Amino acid sequence: MAAKMLRRSVHFTPTSCSWLNAVEGFFVKPTRRRLKHGVFHFVVDLQAAINRFIREYNAENPRTFIWKANPDDIIAARNRRFQTLESIR
């Protein structure tokens, strides 16, 4: 009897996508707290619920965002990646 081969694929999330995880984590909160059990007949009502959540969230959890990355380093990294892509072509 031949052994069955399992088809599996591994997906790696690039570290450059870590900001996406933070954004996704933020947007899951209103879904769980307010939007999940809500019924919205109009887009305006949904927008009002989202805006109300953001106002309340910011009032409860005030945090100042401080950009730590140096713009020159970001541009240099972009240029290195662009050169790598060009060398592959």
PDB file of C-alpha atoms in Angstrom:
ATOM      1  CA  MET A   1       0.000   0.000   0.000  1.00  0.00           C
ATOM      2  CA  ALA A   2       1.506   3.291  -1.037  1.00  0.00           C
ATOM      3  CA  ALA A   3       1.768   6.021   1.545  1.00  0.00           C
ATOM      4  CA  LYS A   4      -0.378   9.047   0.864  1.00  0.00           C
ATOM      5  CA  MET A   5       1.486  12.247   0.240  1.00  0.00           C
ATOM      6  CA  LEU A   6       0.072  15.221   2.022  1.00  0.00           C
ATOM      7  CA  ARG A   7       0.038  18.457   0.120  1.00  0.00           C
ATOM      8  CA  ARG A   8       1.174  21.247   2.342  1.00  0.00           C
ATOM      9  CA  SER A   9       2.461  24.647   1.569  1.00  0.00           C
ATOM     10  CA  VAL A  10       4.233  26.965   3.934  1.00  0.00           C
ATOM     11  CA  HIS A  11       3.616  30.671   3.669  1.00  0.00           C
ATOM     12  CA  PHE A  12       5.989  33.144   5.236  1.00  0.00           C
ATOM     13  CA  THR A  13       4.807  36.635   6.001  1.00  0.00           C
ATOM     14  CA  PRO A  14       7.584  39.111   5.229  1.00  0.00           C
ATOM     15  CA  THR A  15       8.657  41.278   8.132  1.00  0.00           C
ATOM     16  CA  SER A  16       7.681  44.269   6.029  1.00  0.00           C
ATOM     17  CA  CYS A  17       4.059  43.191   6.541  1.00  0.00           C
ATOM     18  CA  SER A  18       4.211  43.518  10.321  1.00  0.00           C
ATOM     19  CA  TRP A  19       2.347  46.820  10.084  1.00  0.00           C
ATOM     20  CA  LEU A  20      -0.501  44.896   8.483  1.00  0.00           C
ATOM     21  CA  ASN A  21      -0.780  42.683  11.560  1.00  0.00           C
ATOM     22  CA  ALA A  22      -1.135  45.772  13.748  1.00  0.00           C
ATOM     23  CA  VAL A  23      -3.818  47.224  11.493  1.00  0.00           C
ATOM     24  CA  GLU A  24      -5.677  43.922  11.383  1.00  0.00           C
ATOM     25  CA  GLY A  25      -5.509  43.702  15.176  1.00  0.00           C
ATOM     26  CA  PHE A  26      -7.040  47.151  15.462  1.00  0.00           C
ATOM     27  CA  PHE A  27      -9.908  46.432  13.085  1.00  0.00           C
ATOM     28  CA  VAL A  28     -10.874  43.160  14.745  1.00  0.00           C
ATOM     29  CA  LYS A  29     -11.738  45.058  17.952  1.00  0.00           C
ATOM     30  CA  PRO A  30     -14.727  47.015  16.611  1.00  0.00           C
ATOM     31  CA  THR A  31     -15.935  43.901  14.830  1.00  0.00           C
ATOM     32  CA  ARG A  32     -16.015  41.962  18.076  1.00  0.00           C
ATOM     33  CA  ARG A  33     -17.263  44.773  20.293  1.00  0.00           C
ATOM     34  CA  ARG A  34     -19.808  46.656  18.263  1.00  0.00           C
ATOM     35  CA  LEU A  35     -20.317  45.502  14.690  1.00  0.00           C
ATOM     36  CA  LYS A  36     -20.712  41.743  15.128  1.00  0.00           C
ATOM     37  CA  HIS A  37     -24.216  41.828  16.604  1.00  0.00           C
ATOM     38  CA  GLY A  38     -25.294  45.091  15.052  1.00  0.00           C
ATOM     39  CA  VAL A  39     -27.788  45.398  12.242  1.00  0.00           C
ATOM     40  CA  PHE A  40     -27.138  48.272   9.879  1.00  0.00           C
ATOM     41  CA  HIS A  41     -29.736  49.029   7.248  1.00  0.00           C
ATOM     42  CA  PHE A  42     -27.822  51.973   5.856  1.00  0.00           C
ATOM     43  CA  VAL A  43     -24.131  52.590   5.218  1.00  0.00           C
ATOM     44  CA  VAL A  44     -24.430  55.842   7.164  1.00  0.00           C
ATOM     45  CA  ASP A  45     -25.424  53.870  10.284  1.00  0.00           C
ATOM     46  CA  LEU A  46     -22.408  51.579   9.895  1.00  0.00           C
ATOM     47  CA  GLN A  47     -20.108  54.568   9.423  1.00  0.00           C
ATOM     48  CA  ALA A  48     -21.552  56.198  12.546  1.00  0.00           C
ATOM     49  CA  ALA A  49     -20.934  53.024  14.581  1.00  0.00           C
ATOM     50  CA  ILE A  50     -17.327  52.823  13.351  1.00  0.00           C
ATOM     51  CA  ASN A  51     -16.699  56.517  14.067  1.00  0.00           C
ATOM     52  CA  ARG A  52     -18.246  56.164  17.539  1.00  0.00           C
ATOM     53  CA  PHE A  53     -15.980  53.178  18.271  1.00  0.00           C
ATOM     54  CA  ILE A  54     -12.873  55.099  17.145  1.00  0.00           C
ATOM     55  CA  ARG A  55     -13.793  58.121  19.299  1.00  0.00           C
ATOM     56  CA  GLU A  56     -14.357  55.918  22.367  1.00  0.00           C
ATOM     57  CA  TYR A  57     -11.205  53.883  21.703  1.00  0.00           C
ATOM     58  CA  ASN A  58      -9.068  57.012  21.399  1.00  0.00           C
ATOM     59  CA  ALA A  59     -10.590  58.468  24.577  1.00  0.00           C
ATOM     60  CA  GLU A  60      -9.844  55.280  26.553  1.00  0.00           C
ATOM     61  CA  ASN A  61      -6.422  54.485  25.061  1.00  0.00           C
ATOM     62  CA  PRO A  62      -4.668  57.705  24.088  1.00  0.00           C
ATOM     63  CA  ARG A  63      -1.269  56.947  22.559  1.00  0.00           C
ATOM     64  CA  THR A  64       0.984  59.188  20.591  1.00  0.00           C
ATOM     65  CA  PHE A  65       2.519  57.546  17.555  1.00  0.00           C
ATOM     66  CA  ILE A  66       6.215  58.330  17.244  1.00  0.00           C
ATOM     67  CA  TRP A  67       7.799  57.539  13.897  1.00  0.00           C
ATOM     68  CA  LYS A  68      11.165  55.928  14.601  1.00  0.00           C
ATOM     69  CA  ALA A  69      12.374  55.061  11.121  1.00  0.00           C
ATOM     70  CA  ASN A  70      14.836  57.338   9.387  1.00  0.00           C
ATOM     71  CA  PRO A  71      13.484  58.340   5.942  1.00  0.00           C
ATOM     72  CA  ASP A  72      16.956  58.027   4.396  1.00  0.00           C
ATOM     73  CA  ASP A  73      17.207  54.420   5.631  1.00  0.00           C
ATOM     74  CA  ILE A  74      13.798  53.617   4.162  1.00  0.00           C
ATOM     75  CA  ILE A  75      14.737  55.051   0.768  1.00  0.00           C
ATOM     76  CA  ALA A  76      18.098  53.243   0.815  1.00  0.00           C
ATOM     77  CA  ALA A  77      16.376  49.915   1.576  1.00  0.00           C
ATOM     78  CA  ARG A  78      13.901  50.521  -1.236  1.00  0.00           C
ATOM     79  CA  ASN A  79      16.743  51.267  -3.654  1.00  0.00           C
ATOM     80  CA  ARG A  80      18.589  48.080  -2.641  1.00  0.00           C
ATOM     81  CA  ARG A  81      15.483  45.997  -3.252  1.00  0.00           C
ATOM     82  CA  PHE A  82      14.883  47.710  -6.578  1.00  0.00           C
ATOM     83  CA  GLN A  83      18.461  46.933  -7.659  1.00  0.00           C
ATOM     84  CA  THR A  84      17.995  43.302  -6.632  1.00  0.00           C
ATOM     85  CA  LEU A  85      14.843  43.040  -8.725  1.00  0.00           C
ATOM     86  CA  GLU A  86      16.561  44.673 -11.692  1.00  0.00           C
ATOM     87  CA  SER A  87      19.477  42.219 -11.478  1.00  0.00           C
ATOM     88  CA  ILE A  88      17.047  39.280 -11.654  1.00  0.00           C
ATOM     89  CA  ARG A  89      15.477  40.470 -14.912  1.00  0.00           C
TER      90      ARG A  89
END
